[in-house]
Amino acid sequence: ANGRAVALNELEIIFEPYNNIETNFYETVEEAFDKMQQLKNENDRLYIVGSLYLAGEIRETLLEIF
């Protein structure tokens, strides 16, 4: 794990005030990406925001799939 990563329970607390939108929390990038791929419809878009470190992890995940 990245030493700069925020603990999952801290993220849940940060996003608690935003209860009017659906939020999902996952332990790993792979777990989150897999779940979002399952949930989205064919024409849905999946936006991922975060650090360059996260972008690198997502890139690795995509390269494994495609």
mmCIF file of N, CA, C and O in Angstrom:
data_model
loop_
_atom_site.group_PDB
_atom_site.id
_atom_site.type_symbol
_atom_site.label_atom_id
_atom_site.label_comp_id
_atom_site.label_asym_id
_atom_site.label_seq_id
_atom_site.Cartn_x
_atom_site.Cartn_y
_atom_site.Cartn_z
ATOM 1 N N ALA A 1 0.838 -1.195 0.000
ATOM 2 C CA ALA A 1 0.000 0.000 0.000
ATOM 3 C C ALA A 1 0.874 1.247 0.000
ATOM 4 O O ALA A 1 1.974 1.236 0.529
ATOM 5 N N ASN A 2 0.347 2.275 -0.546
ATOM 6 C CA ASN A 2 1.037 3.554 -0.613
ATOM 7 C C ASN A 2 1.083 4.167 0.788
ATOM 8 O O ASN A 2 0.076 4.248 1.477
ATOM 9 N N GLY A 3 2.243 4.645 1.203
ATOM 10 C CA GLY A 3 2.393 5.263 2.512
ATOM 11 C C GLY A 3 1.574 6.528 2.676
ATOM 12 O O GLY A 3 1.313 6.969 3.787
ATOM 13 N N ARG A 4 1.159 7.131 1.556
ATOM 14 C CA ARG A 4 0.359 8.356 1.609
ATOM 15 C C ARG A 4 -1.137 8.059 1.553
ATOM 16 O O ARG A 4 -1.950 8.970 1.610
ATOM 17 N N ALA A 5 -1.499 6.818 1.428
ATOM 18 C CA ALA A 5 -2.907 6.437 1.293
ATOM 19 C C ALA A 5 -3.678 6.761 2.571
ATOM 20 O O ALA A 5 -3.155 6.668 3.674
ATOM 21 N N VAL A 6 -4.925 7.132 2.400
ATOM 22 C CA VAL A 6 -5.814 7.402 3.528
ATOM 23 C C VAL A 6 -6.491 6.088 3.902
ATOM 24 O O VAL A 6 -6.919 5.329 3.033
ATOM 25 N N ALA A 7 -6.594 5.822 5.185
ATOM 26 C CA ALA A 7 -7.247 4.608 5.657
ATOM 27 C C ALA A 7 -8.716 4.598 5.233
ATOM 28 O O ALA A 7 -9.364 5.653 5.166
ATOM 29 N N LEU A 8 -9.214 3.423 4.934
ATOM 30 C CA LEU A 8 -10.586 3.276 4.456
ATOM 31 C C LEU A 8 -11.598 3.880 5.422
ATOM 32 O O LEU A 8 -12.501 4.608 5.003
ATOM 33 N N ASN A 9 -11.435 3.644 6.710
ATOM 34 C CA ASN A 9 -12.392 4.192 7.682
ATOM 35 C C ASN A 9 -12.338 5.722 7.720
ATOM 36 O O ASN A 9 -13.350 6.372 7.954
ATOM 37 N N GLU A 10 -11.174 6.314 7.444
ATOM 38 C CA GLU A 10 -11.081 7.771 7.380
ATOM 39 C C GLU A 10 -11.850 8.312 6.184
ATOM 40 O O GLU A 10 -12.521 9.345 6.281
ATOM 41 N N LEU A 11 -11.756 7.636 5.044
ATOM 42 C CA LEU A 11 -12.527 8.053 3.866
ATOM 43 C C LEU A 11 -14.027 7.976 4.125
ATOM 44 O O LEU A 11 -14.780 8.854 3.710
ATOM 45 N N GLU A 12 -14.451 6.920 4.801
ATOM 46 C CA GLU A 12 -15.875 6.775 5.113
ATOM 47 C C GLU A 12 -16.359 7.946 5.961
ATOM 48 O O GLU A 12 -17.448 8.470 5.742
ATOM 49 N N ILE A 13 -15.545 8.382 6.908
ATOM 50 C CA ILE A 13 -15.899 9.520 7.763
ATOM 51 C C ILE A 13 -15.939 10.810 6.949
ATOM 52 O O ILE A 13 -16.849 11.623 7.097
ATOM 53 N N ILE A 14 -14.957 10.988 6.071
ATOM 54 C CA ILE A 14 -14.899 12.198 5.238
ATOM 55 C C ILE A 14 -16.144 12.313 4.365
ATOM 56 O O ILE A 14 -16.706 13.389 4.191
ATOM 57 N N PHE A 15 -16.594 11.197 3.806
ATOM 58 C CA PHE A 15 -17.724 11.216 2.876
ATOM 59 C C PHE A 15 -19.083 11.083 3.567
ATOM 60 O O PHE A 15 -20.114 11.178 2.914
ATOM 61 N N GLU A 16 -19.098 10.883 4.866
ATOM 62 C CA GLU A 16 -20.351 10.718 5.609
ATOM 63 C C GLU A 16 -21.346 11.855 5.383
ATOM 64 O O GLU A 16 -22.541 11.607 5.213
ATOM 65 N N PRO A 17 -20.925 13.129 5.339
ATOM 66 C CA PRO A 17 -21.885 14.221 5.121
ATOM 67 C C PRO A 17 -22.566 14.180 3.751
ATOM 68 O O PRO A 17 -23.600 14.803 3.554
ATOM 69 N N TYR A 18 -21.988 13.452 2.820
ATOM 70 C CA TYR A 18 -22.533 13.409 1.466
ATOM 71 C C TYR A 18 -23.463 12.205 1.290
ATOM 72 O O TYR A 18 -23.354 11.436 0.345
ATOM 73 N N ASN A 19 -24.402 12.065 2.193
ATOM 74 C CA ASN A 19 -25.288 10.909 2.180
ATOM 75 C C ASN A 19 -26.360 10.990 1.090
ATOM 76 O O ASN A 19 -27.134 10.063 0.923
ATOM 77 N N ASN A 20 -26.382 12.077 0.339
ATOM 78 C CA ASN A 20 -27.354 12.205 -0.750
ATOM 79 C C ASN A 20 -26.837 11.576 -2.050
ATOM 80 O O ASN A 20 -27.558 11.551 -3.038
ATOM 81 N N ILE A 21 -25.606 11.089 -2.046
ATOM 82 C CA ILE A 21 -25.065 10.406 -3.215
ATOM 83 C C ILE A 21 -24.549 9.033 -2.801
ATOM 84 O O ILE A 21 -24.151 8.825 -1.653
ATOM 85 N N GLU A 22 -24.590 8.116 -3.732
ATOM 86 C CA GLU A 22 -24.104 6.770 -3.437
ATOM 87 C C GLU A 22 -22.579 6.775 -3.399
ATOM 88 O O GLU A 22 -21.923 7.309 -4.292
ATOM 89 N N THR A 23 -22.030 6.233 -2.349
ATOM 90 C CA THR A 23 -20.586 6.090 -2.233
ATOM 91 C C THR A 23 -20.257 4.635 -1.940
ATOM 92 O O THR A 23 -21.016 3.947 -1.251
ATOM 93 N N ASN A 24 -19.162 4.177 -2.481
ATOM 94 C CA ASN A 24 -18.695 2.807 -2.266
ATOM 95 C C ASN A 24 -17.236 2.862 -1.856
ATOM 96 O O ASN A 24 -16.476 3.672 -2.382
ATOM 97 N N PHE A 25 -16.838 1.992 -0.954
ATOM 98 C CA PHE A 25 -15.474 1.959 -0.458
ATOM 99 C C PHE A 25 -14.931 0.540 -0.595
ATOM 100 O O PHE A 25 -15.619 -0.425 -0.274
ATOM 101 N N TYR A 26 -13.701 0.438 -1.074
ATOM 102 C CA TYR A 26 -13.071 -0.863 -1.308
ATOM 103 C C TYR A 26 -11.643 -0.827 -0.801
ATOM 104 O O TYR A 26 -10.999 0.213 -0.799
ATOM 105 N N GLU A 27 -11.153 -1.980 -0.404
ATOM 106 C CA GLU A 27 -9.804 -2.086 0.146
ATOM 107 C C GLU A 27 -8.722 -1.929 -0.920
ATOM 108 O O GLU A 27 -7.645 -1.417 -0.642
ATOM 109 N N THR A 28 -8.995 -2.395 -2.142
ATOM 110 C CA THR A 28 -7.971 -2.351 -3.188
ATOM 111 C C THR A 28 -8.527 -1.726 -4.464
ATOM 112 O O THR A 28 -9.741 -1.719 -4.693
ATOM 113 N N VAL A 29 -7.623 -1.235 -5.284
ATOM 114 C CA VAL A 29 -8.000 -0.671 -6.574
ATOM 115 C C VAL A 29 -8.648 -1.747 -7.438
ATOM 116 O O VAL A 29 -9.673 -1.511 -8.081
ATOM 117 N N GLU A 30 -8.064 -2.935 -7.429
ATOM 118 C CA GLU A 30 -8.602 -4.020 -8.252
ATOM 119 C C GLU A 30 -10.032 -4.375 -7.851
ATOM 120 O O GLU A 30 -10.895 -4.567 -8.702
ATOM 121 N N GLU A 31 -10.274 -4.457 -6.547
ATOM 122 C CA GLU A 31 -11.614 -4.772 -6.045
ATOM 123 C C GLU A 31 -12.616 -3.701 -6.467
ATOM 124 O O GLU A 31 -13.716 -4.007 -6.934
ATOM 125 N N ALA A 32 -12.231 -2.443 -6.335
ATOM 126 C CA ALA A 32 -13.116 -1.341 -6.708
ATOM 127 C C ALA A 32 -13.404 -1.344 -8.199
ATOM 128 O O ALA A 32 -14.557 -1.208 -8.625
ATOM 129 N N PHE A 33 -12.375 -1.508 -9.000
ATOM 130 C CA PHE A 33 -12.543 -1.493 -10.453
ATOM 131 C C PHE A 33 -13.421 -2.656 -10.907
ATOM 132 O O PHE A 33 -14.331 -2.468 -11.724
ATOM 133 N N ASP A 34 -13.174 -3.843 -10.377
ATOM 134 C CA ASP A 34 -13.986 -5.012 -10.743
ATOM 135 C C ASP A 34 -15.452 -4.795 -10.400
ATOM 136 O O ASP A 34 -16.341 -5.083 -11.204
ATOM 137 N N LYS A 35 -15.715 -4.274 -9.219
ATOM 138 C CA LYS A 35 -17.094 -4.043 -8.790
ATOM 139 C C LYS A 35 -17.776 -2.999 -9.666
ATOM 140 O O LYS A 35 -18.929 -3.168 -10.068
ATOM 141 N N MET A 36 -17.083 -1.929 -9.983
ATOM 142 C CA MET A 36 -17.681 -0.886 -10.820
ATOM 143 C C MET A 36 -17.947 -1.397 -12.230
ATOM 144 O O MET A 36 -18.949 -1.044 -12.838
ATOM 145 N N GLN A 37 -17.070 -2.248 -12.741
ATOM 146 C CA GLN A 37 -17.300 -2.846 -14.058
ATOM 147 C C GLN A 37 -18.565 -3.701 -14.039
ATOM 148 O O GLN A 37 -19.322 -3.728 -15.009
ATOM 149 N N GLN A 38 -18.801 -4.395 -12.949
ATOM 150 C CA GLN A 38 -19.996 -5.235 -12.813
ATOM 151 C C GLN A 38 -21.265 -4.388 -12.706
ATOM 152 O O GLN A 38 -22.307 -4.773 -13.231
ATOM 153 N N LEU A 39 -21.186 -3.273 -12.024
ATOM 154 C CA LEU A 39 -22.371 -2.457 -11.757
ATOM 155 C C LEU A 39 -22.792 -1.564 -12.915
ATOM 156 O O LEU A 39 -23.958 -1.246 -13.065
ATOM 157 N N LYS A 40 -21.833 -1.155 -13.721
ATOM 158 C CA LYS A 40 -22.179 -0.200 -14.773
ATOM 159 C C LYS A 40 -22.839 -0.899 -15.953
ATOM 160 O O LYS A 40 -22.602 -2.057 -16.225
ATOM 161 N N ASN A 41 -23.699 -0.153 -16.623
ATOM 162 C CA ASN A 41 -24.338 -0.644 -17.840
ATOM 163 C C ASN A 41 -23.403 -0.437 -19.021
ATOM 164 O O ASN A 41 -22.420 0.299 -18.939
ATOM 165 N N GLU A 42 -23.733 -1.030 -20.149
ATOM 166 C CA GLU A 42 -22.869 -0.974 -21.329
ATOM 167 C C GLU A 42 -22.564 0.461 -21.764
ATOM 168 O O GLU A 42 -21.446 0.774 -22.156
ATOM 169 N N ASN A 43 -23.544 1.348 -21.677
ATOM 170 C CA ASN A 43 -23.358 2.723 -22.142
ATOM 171 C C ASN A 43 -22.937 3.693 -21.034
ATOM 172 O O ASN A 43 -22.790 4.881 -21.283
ATOM 173 N N ASP A 44 -22.770 3.191 -19.817
ATOM 174 C CA ASP A 44 -22.329 4.040 -18.712
ATOM 175 C C ASP A 44 -20.843 4.355 -18.853
ATOM 176 O O ASP A 44 -20.076 3.585 -19.435
ATOM 177 N N ARG A 45 -20.457 5.473 -18.300
ATOM 178 C CA ARG A 45 -19.053 5.853 -18.236
ATOM 179 C C ARG A 45 -18.575 5.700 -16.803
ATOM 180 O O ARG A 45 -19.313 5.972 -15.864
ATOM 181 N N LEU A 46 -17.364 5.303 -16.671
ATOM 182 C CA LEU A 46 -16.765 5.151 -15.347
ATOM 183 C C LEU A 46 -15.641 6.173 -15.220
ATOM 184 O O LEU A 46 -14.689 6.163 -15.989
ATOM 185 N N TYR A 47 -15.792 7.091 -14.280
ATOM 186 C CA TYR A 47 -14.778 8.112 -14.040
ATOM 187 C C TYR A 47 -14.001 7.738 -12.786
ATOM 188 O O TYR A 47 -14.589 7.390 -11.765
ATOM 189 N N ILE A 48 -12.704 7.820 -12.883
ATOM 190 C CA ILE A 48 -11.834 7.504 -11.754
ATOM 191 C C ILE A 48 -10.977 8.728 -11.493
ATOM 192 O O ILE A 48 -10.301 9.224 -12.394
ATOM 193 N N VAL A 49 -11.016 9.222 -10.278
ATOM 194 C CA VAL A 49 -10.221 10.403 -9.930
ATOM 195 C C VAL A 49 -9.285 10.050 -8.784
ATOM 196 O O VAL A 49 -9.595 9.217 -7.945
ATOM 197 N N GLY A 50 -8.139 10.688 -8.810
ATOM 198 C CA GLY A 50 -7.176 10.432 -7.747
ATOM 199 C C GLY A 50 -5.789 10.863 -8.156
ATOM 200 O O GLY A 50 -5.609 11.684 -9.056
ATOM 201 N N SER A 51 -4.829 10.273 -7.524
ATOM 202 C CA SER A 51 -3.434 10.641 -7.719
ATOM 203 C C SER A 51 -2.841 9.955 -8.943
ATOM 204 O O SER A 51 -3.447 9.068 -9.546
ATOM 205 N N LEU A 52 -1.636 10.363 -9.292
ATOM 206 C CA LEU A 52 -0.904 9.671 -10.356
ATOM 207 C C LEU A 52 -0.615 8.225 -9.954
ATOM 208 O O LEU A 52 -0.585 7.328 -10.787
ATOM 209 N N TYR A 53 -0.421 8.012 -8.680
ATOM 210 C CA TYR A 53 -0.223 6.649 -8.173
ATOM 211 C C TYR A 53 -1.451 5.797 -8.486
ATOM 212 O O TYR A 53 -1.332 4.679 -8.981
ATOM 213 N N LEU A 54 -2.637 6.332 -8.227
ATOM 214 C CA LEU A 54 -3.876 5.620 -8.539
ATOM 215 C C LEU A 54 -3.999 5.383 -10.036
ATOM 216 O O LEU A 54 -4.360 4.291 -10.478
ATOM 217 N N ALA A 55 -3.664 6.386 -10.823
ATOM 218 C CA ALA A 55 -3.717 6.240 -12.279
ATOM 219 C C ALA A 55 -2.817 5.097 -12.738
ATOM 220 O O ALA A 55 -3.188 4.312 -13.614
ATOM 221 N N GLY A 56 -1.656 4.982 -12.134
ATOM 222 C CA GLY A 56 -0.746 3.886 -12.466
ATOM 223 C C GLY A 56 -1.325 2.534 -12.108
ATOM 224 O O GLY A 56 -1.194 1.563 -12.870
ATOM 225 N N GLU A 57 -1.976 2.447 -10.961
ATOM 226 C CA GLU A 57 -2.600 1.184 -10.557
ATOM 227 C C GLU A 57 -3.744 0.815 -11.498
ATOM 228 O O GLU A 57 -3.895 -0.350 -11.880
ATOM 229 N N ILE A 58 -4.557 1.794 -11.867
ATOM 230 C CA ILE A 58 -5.658 1.542 -12.797
ATOM 231 C C ILE A 58 -5.105 1.115 -14.152
ATOM 232 O O ILE A 58 -5.621 0.194 -14.786
ATOM 233 N N ARG A 59 -4.047 1.767 -14.586
ATOM 234 C CA ARG A 59 -3.417 1.413 -15.870
ATOM 235 C C ARG A 59 -2.983 -0.050 -15.853
ATOM 236 O O ARG A 59 -3.226 -0.791 -16.807
ATOM 237 N N GLU A 60 -2.335 -0.481 -14.776
ATOM 238 C CA GLU A 60 -1.902 -1.869 -14.669
ATOM 239 C C GLU A 60 -3.099 -2.819 -14.736
ATOM 240 O O GLU A 60 -3.056 -3.850 -15.400
ATOM 241 N N THR A 61 -4.171 -2.464 -14.058
ATOM 242 C CA THR A 61 -5.388 -3.281 -14.061
ATOM 243 C C THR A 61 -5.956 -3.368 -15.462
ATOM 244 O O THR A 61 -6.330 -4.445 -15.934
ATOM 245 N N LEU A 62 -6.017 -2.237 -16.171
ATOM 246 C CA LEU A 62 -6.538 -2.227 -17.545
ATOM 247 C C LEU A 62 -5.665 -3.042 -18.495
ATOM 248 O O LEU A 62 -6.167 -3.758 -19.365
ATOM 249 N N LEU A 63 -4.358 -2.951 -18.334
ATOM 250 C CA LEU A 63 -3.456 -3.709 -19.195
ATOM 251 C C LEU A 63 -3.627 -5.213 -18.990
ATOM 252 O O LEU A 63 -3.480 -5.996 -19.935
ATOM 253 N N GLU A 64 -3.941 -5.630 -17.785
ATOM 254 C CA GLU A 64 -4.196 -7.051 -17.516
ATOM 255 C C GLU A 64 -5.483 -7.520 -18.187
ATOM 256 O O GLU A 64 -5.571 -8.652 -18.638
ATOM 257 N N ILE A 65 -6.473 -6.630 -18.265
ATOM 258 C CA ILE A 65 -7.776 -6.988 -18.846
ATOM 259 C C ILE A 65 -7.718 -6.960 -20.354
ATOM 260 O O ILE A 65 -8.222 -7.862 -21.025
ATOM 261 N N PHE A 66 -7.097 -5.931 -20.916
ATOM 262 C CA PHE A 66 -7.082 -5.750 -22.366
ATOM 263 C C PHE A 66 -5.726 -6.100 -22.873
ATOM 264 O O PHE A 66 -5.125 -5.848 -23.701
#
